[in-house]
């Protein structure tokens, strides 16, 4: 079982739109006229590929496979395990993405320190810089670091230590700094990122070692590099948070071995990222009893979380009033504002609406609709929402409230935190009934 480097293969530039081949880079594809879509790719000999397939192909009878459960390694960080679906699966390739400075390296360094025999490959920082970070978390911890950017050298080294039984986990920080000599494009280019990821994936599957990759995101919030990167890896985790707040939310956007709606909550402190065991309490810590503030109960995986939603509604001086949401989808906000205007008769057409979800959480569940609507109504009317009320419900286009899943779990989380009134479909059929019950 050895890993073969593809050093002998030639590379071509291939148009990602129409498949046109060119031996050199071209800004515009001569066949389909698209711009900037030629990506350097290693071309394998056609005959060799077919032969390889025939030799390796093997039909497997699934009933002969004994154990369907994956062997999982615990990270010893509960919030991290939760997002992974119960721990790291052997042989999996996990991508951790996030904005620069959000804490990816810190979290993965902590992960490396929690497990034995971890190799931390860094193309981004020197061993000295990594030591500074390690010393903040656990002074003088003996972490094995490899400063290298050539993916083939890295793979060779991993094979070497793996054959001596020395590696449980490999962390690569970051995939954008890696390169292979088989391609001439620069590190971070689509071709390089894609090829390096493929090579690491082959390594992970062949040796059954889990590999974590750090990936940067672009200004638009997309993973830098091709979308195919997300297809290749088994798990995509994203670390999010408002840089001005200490909260960091880890969520999985793809997981071949677990749920994708779980979130892990951390707080960035002096000694690394600390898990937050009771996030609802922390999110509501700074809540004030004032117009424009509402509490919603959302569900993330198997856990219910309470979040504060704040809104401010003010007279607009623009011909097209603004609807700006932080932590909620802007289209959803537009829609809910239209429902409020039509069904409750609120004159919002010349009002700017700003909505913010505290704690840096992103709400993608319709069950938060009622909370968002109530925060807006409360700010518009300058009337606070009842102190002990939590709002749960999806809002339909006719202004009706709709059932949400697992209402009991949400209500019990609210009770734990001292809320005594739950405004949901059980007590209000539509928005106007909910408004009557919720406002002071
Ligand atoms: P880092 O993990 O380097 O971010 P990324 O790899 O995502 O770019 O984290 C950078 C920030 O975290 C930096 O501003 C310093 C801060 N930090 C702490 O607040 N506490 C700590 O214990 C550590 C190690 C970093
Ligand atoms: Mg980093």
CSV table of C-alpha atoms and ligand atoms in Angstrom, one decimal:
chain,number,residue,atom,x,y,z
A,1,UNK,CA,0.0,0.0,0.0
A,2,UNK,CA,2.0,3.0,-1.2
A,3,UNK,CA,1.0,6.3,-2.5
A,4,UNK,CA,2.2,7.1,-6.0
A,5,UNK,CA,3.0,10.7,-6.9
A,6,UNK,CA,1.9,11.8,-10.4
A,7,UNK,CA,5.1,13.6,-11.2
A,8,UNK,CA,5.4,12.3,-14.7
A,9,UNK,CA,2.0,13.6,-15.9
A,10,UNK,CA,1.7,16.7,-18.1
A,11,UNK,CA,-0.7,19.5,-17.3
A,12,UNK,CA,-3.2,21.3,-19.5
A,13,UNK,CA,-5.4,24.2,-19.1
A,14,UNK,CA,-9.1,23.1,-19.4
A,15,UNK,CA,-12.1,25.4,-19.7
A,16,UNK,CA,-14.5,24.7,-16.9
A,17,UNK,CA,-17.4,25.8,-19.0
A,18,UNK,CA,-17.0,23.8,-22.3
A,19,UNK,CA,-14.0,21.5,-21.7
A,20,UNK,CA,-11.6,23.2,-24.2
A,21,UNK,CA,-8.0,22.1,-23.8
A,22,UNK,CA,-5.1,24.5,-24.1
A,23,UNK,CA,-1.4,23.8,-23.4
A,24,UNK,CA,-1.0,27.4,-22.0
A,25,UNK,CA,-3.1,29.8,-19.9
A,26,UNK,CA,-5.6,31.9,-21.8
A,27,UNK,CA,-7.7,34.6,-20.3
A,28,UNK,CA,-10.6,34.0,-22.7
A,29,UNK,CA,-11.7,30.5,-24.0
A,30,UNK,CA,-11.5,30.5,-27.8
A,31,UNK,CA,-14.3,28.0,-28.0
A,32,UNK,CA,-17.0,29.4,-25.7
A,33,UNK,CA,-15.7,32.9,-25.2
A,34,UNK,CA,-16.0,32.7,-21.4
A,35,UNK,CA,-13.4,34.7,-19.4
A,36,UNK,CA,-11.1,33.4,-16.6
A,37,UNK,CA,-12.3,29.8,-16.7
A,38,UNK,CA,-9.2,27.9,-17.8
A,39,UNK,CA,-7.9,25.9,-14.9
A,40,UNK,CA,-4.6,24.0,-14.9
A,41,UNK,CA,-5.3,20.3,-14.6
A,42,UNK,CA,-3.2,17.2,-14.8
A,43,UNK,CA,-4.0,15.1,-17.8
A,44,UNK,CA,-3.6,11.3,-17.3
A,45,UNK,CA,-2.9,9.0,-20.3
A,46,UNK,CA,-6.3,7.7,-21.4
A,47,UNK,CA,-5.1,4.1,-21.9
A,48,UNK,CA,-3.5,4.0,-18.4
A,49,UNK,CA,-6.7,5.2,-16.7
A,50,UNK,CA,-8.9,2.6,-18.3
A,51,UNK,CA,-6.4,-0.2,-17.5
A,52,UNK,CA,-6.2,1.0,-13.9
A,53,UNK,CA,-9.9,0.9,-13.5
A,54,UNK,CA,-10.3,-2.6,-14.9
A,55,UNK,CA,-7.6,-3.9,-12.6
A,56,UNK,CA,-9.0,-2.3,-9.5
A,57,UNK,CA,-12.8,-2.7,-10.0
A,58,UNK,CA,-14.4,-5.0,-7.5
A,59,UNK,CA,-18.0,-5.6,-6.8
A,60,UNK,CA,-18.8,-5.6,-3.1
A,61,UNK,CA,-21.8,-7.3,-1.5
A,62,UNK,CA,-22.9,-4.8,1.2
A,63,UNK,CA,-24.5,-7.5,3.3
A,64,UNK,CA,-21.0,-8.9,3.8
A,65,UNK,CA,-19.8,-5.7,5.5
A,66,UNK,CA,-20.1,-6.4,9.2
A,67,UNK,CA,-20.1,-3.1,10.9
A,68,UNK,CA,-22.0,-0.1,9.6
A,69,UNK,CA,-20.9,2.2,12.4
A,70,UNK,CA,-17.9,4.3,11.8
A,71,UNK,CA,-15.0,4.2,14.2
A,72,UNK,CA,-14.9,7.7,15.7
A,73,UNK,CA,-12.2,9.4,17.6
A,74,UNK,CA,-13.4,11.9,20.2
A,75,UNK,CA,-11.8,15.4,20.1
A,76,UNK,CA,-12.3,15.8,23.8
A,77,UNK,CA,-14.1,19.0,23.0
A,78,UNK,CA,-17.8,18.3,23.4
A,79,UNK,CA,-18.9,21.2,21.1
A,80,UNK,CA,-16.5,20.0,18.4
A,81,UNK,CA,-17.7,16.4,18.7
A,82,UNK,CA,-21.3,17.5,18.4
A,83,UNK,CA,-20.7,19.3,15.1
A,84,UNK,CA,-18.8,16.4,13.7
A,85,UNK,CA,-21.7,14.1,14.6
A,86,UNK,CA,-20.0,12.3,17.5
A,87,UNK,CA,-16.2,12.6,16.8
A,88,UNK,CA,-13.7,12.3,13.9
A,89,UNK,CA,-14.3,9.5,11.5
A,90,UNK,CA,-11.2,7.6,10.5
A,91,UNK,CA,-10.0,8.3,7.0
A,92,UNK,CA,-12.2,11.4,6.6
A,93,UNK,CA,-11.2,14.6,5.0
A,94,UNK,CA,-12.5,17.6,6.9
A,95,UNK,CA,-12.4,21.2,5.7
A,96,UNK,CA,-12.5,24.0,8.2
A,97,UNK,CA,-13.3,27.4,6.6
A,98,UNK,CA,-13.6,30.9,8.0
A,99,UNK,CA,-12.5,34.5,7.7
A,100,UNK,CA,-8.9,35.4,8.5
A,101,UNK,CA,-8.3,35.8,12.2
A,102,UNK,CA,-11.5,34.1,13.3
A,103,UNK,CA,-9.7,31.4,15.2
A,104,UNK,CA,-9.3,28.4,12.8
A,105,UNK,CA,-5.6,27.8,13.7
A,106,UNK,CA,-6.3,28.3,17.4
A,107,UNK,CA,-9.2,25.7,17.4
A,108,UNK,CA,-7.2,23.2,15.4
A,109,UNK,CA,-4.1,23.7,17.6
A,110,UNK,CA,-6.3,22.9,20.6
A,111,UNK,CA,-7.6,19.8,18.8
A,112,UNK,CA,-4.0,18.7,18.1
A,113,UNK,CA,-3.1,19.1,21.7
A,114,UNK,CA,-6.1,17.1,22.8
A,115,UNK,CA,-5.1,14.0,20.8
A,116,UNK,CA,-2.0,12.0,20.7
A,117,UNK,CA,0.3,11.7,17.7
A,118,UNK,CA,-0.9,14.6,15.6
A,119,UNK,CA,1.1,16.2,12.9
A,120,UNK,CA,0.5,19.9,12.4
A,121,UNK,CA,1.5,20.9,8.8
A,122,UNK,CA,1.8,24.6,8.4
A,123,UNK,CA,2.6,26.5,5.3
A,124,UNK,CA,1.3,29.7,6.7
A,125,UNK,CA,3.2,30.3,9.9
A,126,UNK,CA,6.7,29.3,11.1
A,127,UNK,CA,7.3,26.8,13.9
A,128,UNK,CA,8.2,29.8,16.1
A,129,UNK,CA,4.9,31.5,15.5
A,130,UNK,CA,3.0,28.3,16.2
A,131,UNK,CA,5.0,27.9,19.4
A,132,UNK,CA,3.8,31.3,20.5
A,133,UNK,CA,0.2,30.2,20.0
A,134,UNK,CA,0.8,26.8,21.7
A,135,UNK,CA,2.4,28.6,24.7
A,136,UNK,CA,-0.7,30.7,25.1
A,137,UNK,CA,-2.9,27.6,25.4
A,138,UNK,CA,-0.6,25.1,27.2
A,139,UNK,CA,3.0,26.3,27.7
A,140,UNK,CA,5.7,24.0,26.3
A,141,UNK,CA,3.3,21.4,24.9
A,142,UNK,CA,5.3,19.0,22.6
A,143,UNK,CA,3.4,19.4,19.3
A,144,UNK,CA,4.9,18.0,16.1
A,145,UNK,CA,5.0,20.6,13.4
A,146,UNK,CA,6.0,20.3,9.8
A,147,UNK,CA,6.8,23.5,7.9
A,148,UNK,CA,6.3,22.5,4.3
A,149,UNK,CA,4.3,23.6,1.3
A,150,UNK,CA,5.0,20.9,-1.2
A,151,UNK,CA,2.2,18.5,-1.0
A,152,UNK,CA,4.2,15.6,-2.3
A,153,UNK,CA,6.9,16.1,0.3
A,154,UNK,CA,4.2,16.3,3.0
A,155,UNK,CA,2.5,13.1,1.8
A,156,UNK,CA,5.9,11.3,1.8
A,157,UNK,CA,6.6,12.5,5.3
A,158,UNK,CA,3.1,11.4,6.5
A,159,UNK,CA,3.6,8.0,5.0
A,160,UNK,CA,7.0,7.7,6.7
A,161,UNK,CA,5.6,8.5,10.2
A,162,UNK,CA,2.5,6.5,9.6
A,163,UNK,CA,4.5,3.4,8.7
A,164,UNK,CA,6.1,3.8,12.2
A,165,UNK,CA,2.6,4.0,13.7
A,166,UNK,CA,3.0,7.6,14.7
A,167,UNK,CA,0.1,9.5,13.3
A,168,UNK,CA,-3.5,9.6,14.3
A,169,UNK,CA,-4.5,12.9,12.7
A,170,UNK,CA,-3.0,15.3,10.2
A,171,UNK,CA,-3.8,19.0,10.2
A,172,UNK,CA,-2.9,21.1,7.2
A,173,UNK,CA,-3.0,24.9,7.7
A,174,UNK,CA,-3.9,26.0,5.0
A,175,UNK,CA,-4.8,24.2,1.7
A,176,UNK,CA,-4.2,27.5,-0.1
A,177,UNK,CA,-0.5,27.5,0.7
A,178,UNK,CA,0.1,24.0,-0.7
A,179,UNK,CA,1.4,23.3,-4.1
A,180,UNK,CA,2.6,20.4,-6.3
A,181,UNK,CA,5.5,20.8,-8.7
A,182,UNK,CA,3.5,19.0,-11.3
A,183,UNK,CA,1.5,22.2,-12.0
A,184,UNK,CA,3.0,25.5,-12.9
A,185,UNK,CA,0.3,27.7,-11.5
A,186,UNK,CA,0.8,29.5,-8.1
A,187,UNK,CA,-0.3,28.1,-4.7
A,188,UNK,CA,-3.9,29.1,-4.0
A,189,UNK,CA,-4.9,28.9,-7.7
A,190,UNK,CA,-7.9,26.8,-8.5
A,191,UNK,CA,-5.8,24.1,-10.2
A,192,UNK,CA,-3.3,23.8,-7.3
A,193,UNK,CA,-6.0,23.8,-4.6
A,194,UNK,CA,-8.0,21.1,-6.4
A,195,UNK,CA,-5.0,18.9,-7.1
A,196,UNK,CA,-3.5,19.1,-3.6
A,197,UNK,CA,-6.9,18.3,-2.1
A,198,UNK,CA,-7.3,15.3,-4.3
A,199,UNK,CA,-3.8,14.0,-3.3
A,200,UNK,CA,-4.6,14.4,0.4
A,201,UNK,CA,-7.9,12.7,0.0
A,202,UNK,CA,-6.3,9.7,-1.6
A,203,UNK,CA,-3.8,9.6,1.3
A,204,UNK,CA,-6.6,9.9,3.9
A,205,UNK,CA,-8.6,7.0,2.3
A,206,UNK,CA,-5.6,4.8,1.7
A,207,UNK,CA,-4.1,5.0,5.2
A,208,UNK,CA,-7.4,5.6,7.0
A,209,UNK,CA,-6.0,8.7,8.7
A,210,UNK,CA,-8.3,11.7,9.3
A,211,UNK,CA,-7.0,14.9,7.6
A,212,UNK,CA,-8.2,18.4,8.6
A,213,UNK,CA,-7.7,21.2,6.1
A,214,UNK,CA,-7.9,24.9,6.8
A,215,UNK,CA,-9.5,26.8,4.0
A,216,UNK,CA,-9.8,30.6,3.6
A,217,UNK,CA,-12.9,32.3,2.5
A,218,UNK,CA,-13.1,35.1,0.0
A,219,UNK,CA,-14.5,38.6,0.7
A,220,UNK,CA,-17.9,37.4,-0.6
A,221,UNK,CA,-17.8,34.7,2.1
A,222,UNK,CA,-17.2,31.8,-0.4
A,223,UNK,CA,-14.5,29.3,0.1
A,224,UNK,CA,-11.5,30.4,-1.9
A,225,UNK,CA,-10.7,27.8,-4.5
A,226,UNK,CA,-13.1,25.8,-6.6
A,227,UNK,CA,-16.5,24.6,-5.5
A,228,UNK,CA,-15.2,21.1,-6.3
A,229,UNK,CA,-13.2,21.4,-3.1
A,230,UNK,CA,-16.4,21.1,-1.1
A,231,UNK,CA,-17.5,18.1,-3.2
A,232,UNK,CA,-14.2,16.3,-2.6
A,233,UNK,CA,-14.0,16.5,1.1
A,234,UNK,CA,-16.3,14.5,3.5
A,235,UNK,CA,-17.1,17.3,5.9
A,236,UNK,CA,-17.2,21.1,5.6
A,237,UNK,CA,-17.1,23.0,8.8
A,238,UNK,CA,-17.3,26.8,9.0
A,239,UNK,CA,-16.2,28.9,11.9
A,240,UNK,CA,-18.2,32.1,12.0
A,241,UNK,CA,-18.6,35.0,14.3
A,242,UNK,CA,-18.6,38.7,14.5
A,243,UNK,CA,-14.9,39.8,14.9
A,244,UNK,CA,-15.9,42.4,17.5
A,245,UNK,CA,-17.6,39.8,19.7
A,246,UNK,CA,-15.9,36.9,21.4
A,247,UNK,CA,-18.4,34.3,20.3
A,248,UNK,CA,-17.5,31.8,17.7
A,249,UNK,CA,-19.9,29.5,16.1
A,250,UNK,CA,-18.8,26.2,14.5
A,251,UNK,CA,-21.3,24.7,12.1
A,252,UNK,CA,-21.2,22.0,9.5
A,253,UNK,CA,-22.5,22.8,6.1
A,254,UNK,CA,-21.7,19.3,4.7
A,255,UNK,CA,-21.3,16.1,6.7
A,256,UNK,CA,-21.1,12.7,5.1
A,257,UNK,CA,-21.2,11.1,8.6
A,258,UNK,CA,-23.5,13.2,10.6
A,259,UNK,CA,-26.1,16.0,10.8
A,260,UNK,CA,-25.6,19.4,9.1
A,261,UNK,CA,-27.6,21.6,11.4
A,262,UNK,CA,-25.7,21.2,14.6
A,263,UNK,CA,-23.7,24.2,15.9
A,264,UNK,CA,-20.9,24.4,18.5
A,265,UNK,CA,-20.5,27.6,20.4
A,266,UNK,CA,-17.1,28.8,21.6
A,267,UNK,CA,-15.7,31.9,23.2
A,268,UNK,CA,-12.3,33.2,22.2
A,269,UNK,CA,-10.4,33.9,25.4
A,270,UNK,CA,-6.8,34.5,26.3
A,271,UNK,CA,-6.0,30.8,26.5
A,272,UNK,CA,-7.7,29.7,23.3
A,273,UNK,CA,-11.2,28.9,22.5
A,274,UNK,CA,-13.4,27.9,25.4
A,275,UNK,CA,-16.5,25.8,24.9
A,276,UNK,CA,-19.8,27.4,25.8
A,277,UNK,CA,-21.9,24.8,27.6
A,278,UNK,CA,-25.0,26.9,28.0
A,279,UNK,CA,-25.1,29.2,25.0
A,280,UNK,CA,-28.7,30.4,25.5
A,281,UNK,CA,-27.8,31.9,28.9
A,282,UNK,CA,-24.8,33.7,27.4
A,283,UNK,CA,-26.7,35.0,24.4
A,284,UNK,CA,-29.4,36.5,26.7
A,285,UNK,CA,-27.0,37.8,29.3
A,286,UNK,CA,-27.0,41.3,27.9
A,287,UNK,CA,-30.6,41.4,26.8
A,288,UNK,CA,-32.5,44.5,27.8
A,289,UNK,CA,-36.2,45.0,28.3
A,290,UNK,CA,-36.7,47.6,25.6
A,291,UNK,CA,-38.8,48.1,22.4
A,292,UNK,CA,-37.3,46.2,19.5
A,293,UNK,CA,-36.0,43.3,21.4
A,294,UNK,CA,-37.5,39.8,21.0
A,295,UNK,CA,-36.5,36.3,22.1
A,296,UNK,CA,-36.9,33.4,19.7
A,297,UNK,CA,-36.3,29.7,20.3
A,298,UNK,CA,-34.4,28.0,17.4
A,299,UNK,CA,-33.4,24.5,16.9
A,300,UNK,CA,-29.8,23.5,15.9
A,301,UNK,CA,-29.5,19.8,15.5
A,302,UNK,CA,-30.8,18.2,18.6
A,303,UNK,CA,-30.4,21.3,20.8
A,304,UNK,CA,-32.7,24.2,21.2
A,305,UNK,CA,-31.1,27.7,21.6
A,306,UNK,CA,-32.7,30.9,22.7
A,307,UNK,CA,-31.5,34.0,20.9
A,308,UNK,CA,-32.2,37.7,21.1
A,309,UNK,CA,-33.4,39.4,17.9
A,310,UNK,CA,-33.1,43.1,17.8
A,311,UNK,CA,-34.8,45.4,15.3
A,312,UNK,CA,-34.8,49.1,14.7
A,313,UNK,CA,-37.4,50.7,12.5
A,314,UNK,CA,-36.9,54.4,11.5
A,315,UNK,CA,-38.2,56.9,9.0
A,316,UNK,CA,-36.3,56.5,5.7
A,317,UNK,CA,-34.9,59.4,3.7
A,318,UNK,CA,-34.3,57.1,0.7
A,319,UNK,CA,-36.7,56.5,-2.2
A,320,UNK,CA,-36.2,52.7,-1.6
A,321,UNK,CA,-36.2,52.1,2.2
A,322,UNK,CA,-33.6,49.7,3.4
A,323,UNK,CA,-34.2,46.3,4.9
A,324,UNK,CA,-30.9,45.1,6.3
A,325,UNK,CA,-30.5,41.9,8.3
A,326,UNK,CA,-27.5,40.7,10.2
A,327,UNK,CA,-27.7,37.0,10.9
A,328,UNK,CA,-30.9,36.6,8.8
A,329,UNK,CA,-31.5,36.2,5.1
A,330,UNK,CA,-32.3,39.6,3.5
A,331,UNK,CA,-34.9,38.0,1.2
A,332,UNK,CA,-36.7,36.6,4.2
A,333,UNK,CA,-36.6,40.0,5.9
A,334,UNK,CA,-38.1,41.7,2.8
A,335,UNK,CA,-40.9,39.1,2.7
A,336,UNK,CA,-41.7,39.4,6.4
A,337,UNK,CA,-41.8,43.2,6.1
A,338,UNK,CA,-44.3,42.9,3.3
A,339,UNK,CA,-46.4,40.5,5.3
A,340,UNK,CA,-46.4,42.9,8.3
A,341,UNK,CA,-47.4,45.8,6.0
A,342,UNK,CA,-50.2,43.9,4.3
A,343,UNK,CA,-51.6,41.8,7.1
A,344,UNK,CA,-51.2,44.1,10.1
A,345,UNK,CA,-51.5,47.3,8.1
A,346,UNK,CA,-48.2,48.7,9.4
A,347,UNK,CA,-47.0,51.6,7.1
A,348,UNK,CA,-43.5,50.2,6.7
A,349,UNK,CA,-43.2,51.4,3.0
A,350,UNK,CA,-41.2,54.5,4.0
A,351,UNK,CA,-39.4,53.0,6.9
A,352,UNK,CA,-35.8,51.6,7.1
A,353,UNK,CA,-35.7,48.2,8.9
A,354,UNK,CA,-32.5,46.9,10.5
A,355,UNK,CA,-32.5,43.5,12.2
A,356,UNK,CA,-29.7,42.0,14.1
A,357,UNK,CA,-29.3,38.5,15.8
A,358,UNK,CA,-27.1,38.8,18.8
A,359,UNK,CA,-24.2,36.5,19.4
A,360,UNK,CA,-23.3,36.3,15.7
A,361,UNK,CA,-25.6,33.3,15.1
A,362,UNK,CA,-27.1,32.9,11.6
A,363,UNK,CA,-30.8,32.0,11.7
A,364,UNK,CA,-31.9,29.8,8.8
A,365,UNK,CA,-34.9,28.3,10.4
A,366,UNK,CA,-38.4,29.7,9.6
A,367,UNK,CA,-39.4,29.1,13.3
A,368,UNK,CA,-37.6,32.4,14.0
A,369,UNK,CA,-40.0,34.3,11.8
A,370,UNK,CA,-42.3,35.3,14.6
A,371,UNK,CA,-39.4,36.6,16.7
A,372,UNK,CA,-38.2,38.7,13.8
A,373,UNK,CA,-41.7,40.1,13.1
A,374,UNK,CA,-42.3,40.9,16.7
A,375,UNK,CA,-39.0,42.7,17.1
A,376,UNK,CA,-40.0,44.9,14.1
A,377,UNK,CA,-43.5,45.5,15.4
A,378,UNK,CA,-42.2,46.3,18.9
A,379,UNK,CA,-39.7,48.8,17.5
A,380,UNK,CA,-42.3,50.4,15.2
A,381,UNK,CA,-44.8,50.8,18.0
A,382,UNK,CA,-42.2,51.7,20.6
A,383,UNK,CA,-43.7,49.1,22.9
A,384,UNK,CA,-41.6,46.4,24.6
A,385,UNK,CA,-42.4,42.7,24.4
A,386,UNK,CA,-43.5,41.0,27.6
A,387,UNK,CA,-40.4,40.3,29.7
A,388,UNK,CA,-41.0,36.5,30.1
A,389,UNK,CA,-42.3,35.8,26.6
A,390,UNK,CA,-40.5,33.7,24.0
A,391,UNK,CA,-41.7,33.7,20.4
A,392,UNK,CA,-41.9,30.6,18.3
A,393,UNK,CA,-43.5,30.2,14.9
A,394,UNK,CA,-43.2,30.3,11.1
A,395,UNK,CA,-45.1,33.1,9.6
A,396,UNK,CA,-47.0,32.4,6.3
A,397,UNK,CA,-47.8,34.9,3.5
A,398,UNK,CA,-51.3,35.3,4.8
A,399,UNK,CA,-50.1,36.4,8.2
A,400,UNK,CA,-51.0,33.0,9.7
A,401,UNK,CA,-48.7,31.2,12.2
A,402,UNK,CA,-47.5,27.8,11.3
A,403,UNK,CA,-46.4,24.8,13.3
A,404,UNK,CA,-42.7,24.2,13.9
A,405,UNK,CA,-40.9,21.0,14.6
A,406,UNK,CA,-40.1,19.9,18.2
A,407,UNK,CA,-42.0,22.7,19.9
A,408,UNK,CA,-41.7,20.8,23.3
A,409,UNK,CA,-37.9,21.0,23.2
A,410,UNK,CA,-37.9,24.7,22.5
A,411,UNK,CA,-40.4,25.4,25.3
A,412,UNK,CA,-38.5,23.3,27.8
A,413,UNK,CA,-35.3,25.3,27.0
A,414,UNK,CA,-37.2,28.5,27.5
A,415,UNK,CA,-38.6,27.3,30.8
A,416,UNK,CA,-35.1,26.4,32.0
A,417,UNK,CA,-34.1,30.0,31.5
A,418,UNK,CA,-37.1,31.4,33.4
A,419,UNK,CA,-39.5,32.2,30.5
A,420,UNK,CA,-43.1,31.7,31.5
A,421,UNK,CA,-45.0,32.5,28.3
A,422,UNK,CA,-44.5,30.9,24.9
A,423,UNK,CA,-46.3,32.6,22.1
A,424,UNK,CA,-46.8,30.1,19.3
A,425,UNK,CA,-49.5,28.4,17.2
A,426,UNK,CA,-50.9,26.9,20.4
A,427,UNK,CA,-52.1,30.3,21.7
A,428,UNK,CA,-52.3,32.5,18.5
A,429,UNK,CA,-53.5,31.6,15.1
A,430,UNK,CA,-52.1,34.6,13.3
A,431,UNK,CA,-49.8,37.6,13.6
A,432,UNK,CA,-52.4,40.1,14.9
A,433,UNK,CA,-53.4,37.7,17.8
A,434,UNK,CA,-49.7,37.2,18.6
A,435,UNK,CA,-49.1,41.0,18.7
A,436,UNK,CA,-52.0,41.4,21.2
A,437,UNK,CA,-50.5,38.7,23.4
A,438,UNK,CA,-46.9,39.8,23.2
A,439,UNK,CA,-46.8,43.5,23.7
A,440,UNK,CA,-46.8,45.0,27.1
B,1,LIG,P1,-6.1,32.4,14.6
B,1,LIG,O1,-6.4,31.1,15.1
B,1,LIG,O2,-4.7,32.7,14.2
B,1,LIG,O3,-7.1,32.8,13.3
B,1,LIG,P2,-7.1,32.1,11.9
B,1,LIG,O4,-6.3,30.9,11.8
B,1,LIG,O5,-8.6,31.8,11.7
B,1,LIG,O6,-6.7,33.2,10.9
B,1,LIG,O7,-6.7,33.5,15.7
B,1,LIG,C1,-6.3,34.7,15.6
B,1,LIG,C2,-6.9,35.6,16.6
B,1,LIG,O8,-7.2,35.0,17.9
B,1,LIG,C3,-5.9,36.6,17.0
B,1,LIG,O9,-6.4,37.9,16.8
B,1,LIG,C4,-5.5,36.4,18.4
B,1,LIG,C5,-6.6,35.7,18.9
B,1,LIG,N1,-6.3,34.7,20.0
B,1,LIG,C6,-6.9,34.9,21.3
B,1,LIG,O10,-7.7,35.8,21.5
B,1,LIG,N2,-6.6,34.0,22.3
B,1,LIG,C7,-5.7,32.9,22.1
B,1,LIG,O11,-5.5,32.1,23.0
B,1,LIG,C8,-5.1,32.8,20.8
B,1,LIG,C9,-4.2,31.7,20.5
B,1,LIG,C10,-5.4,33.7,19.8
B,2,LIG,MG1,-4.5,30.6,10.8
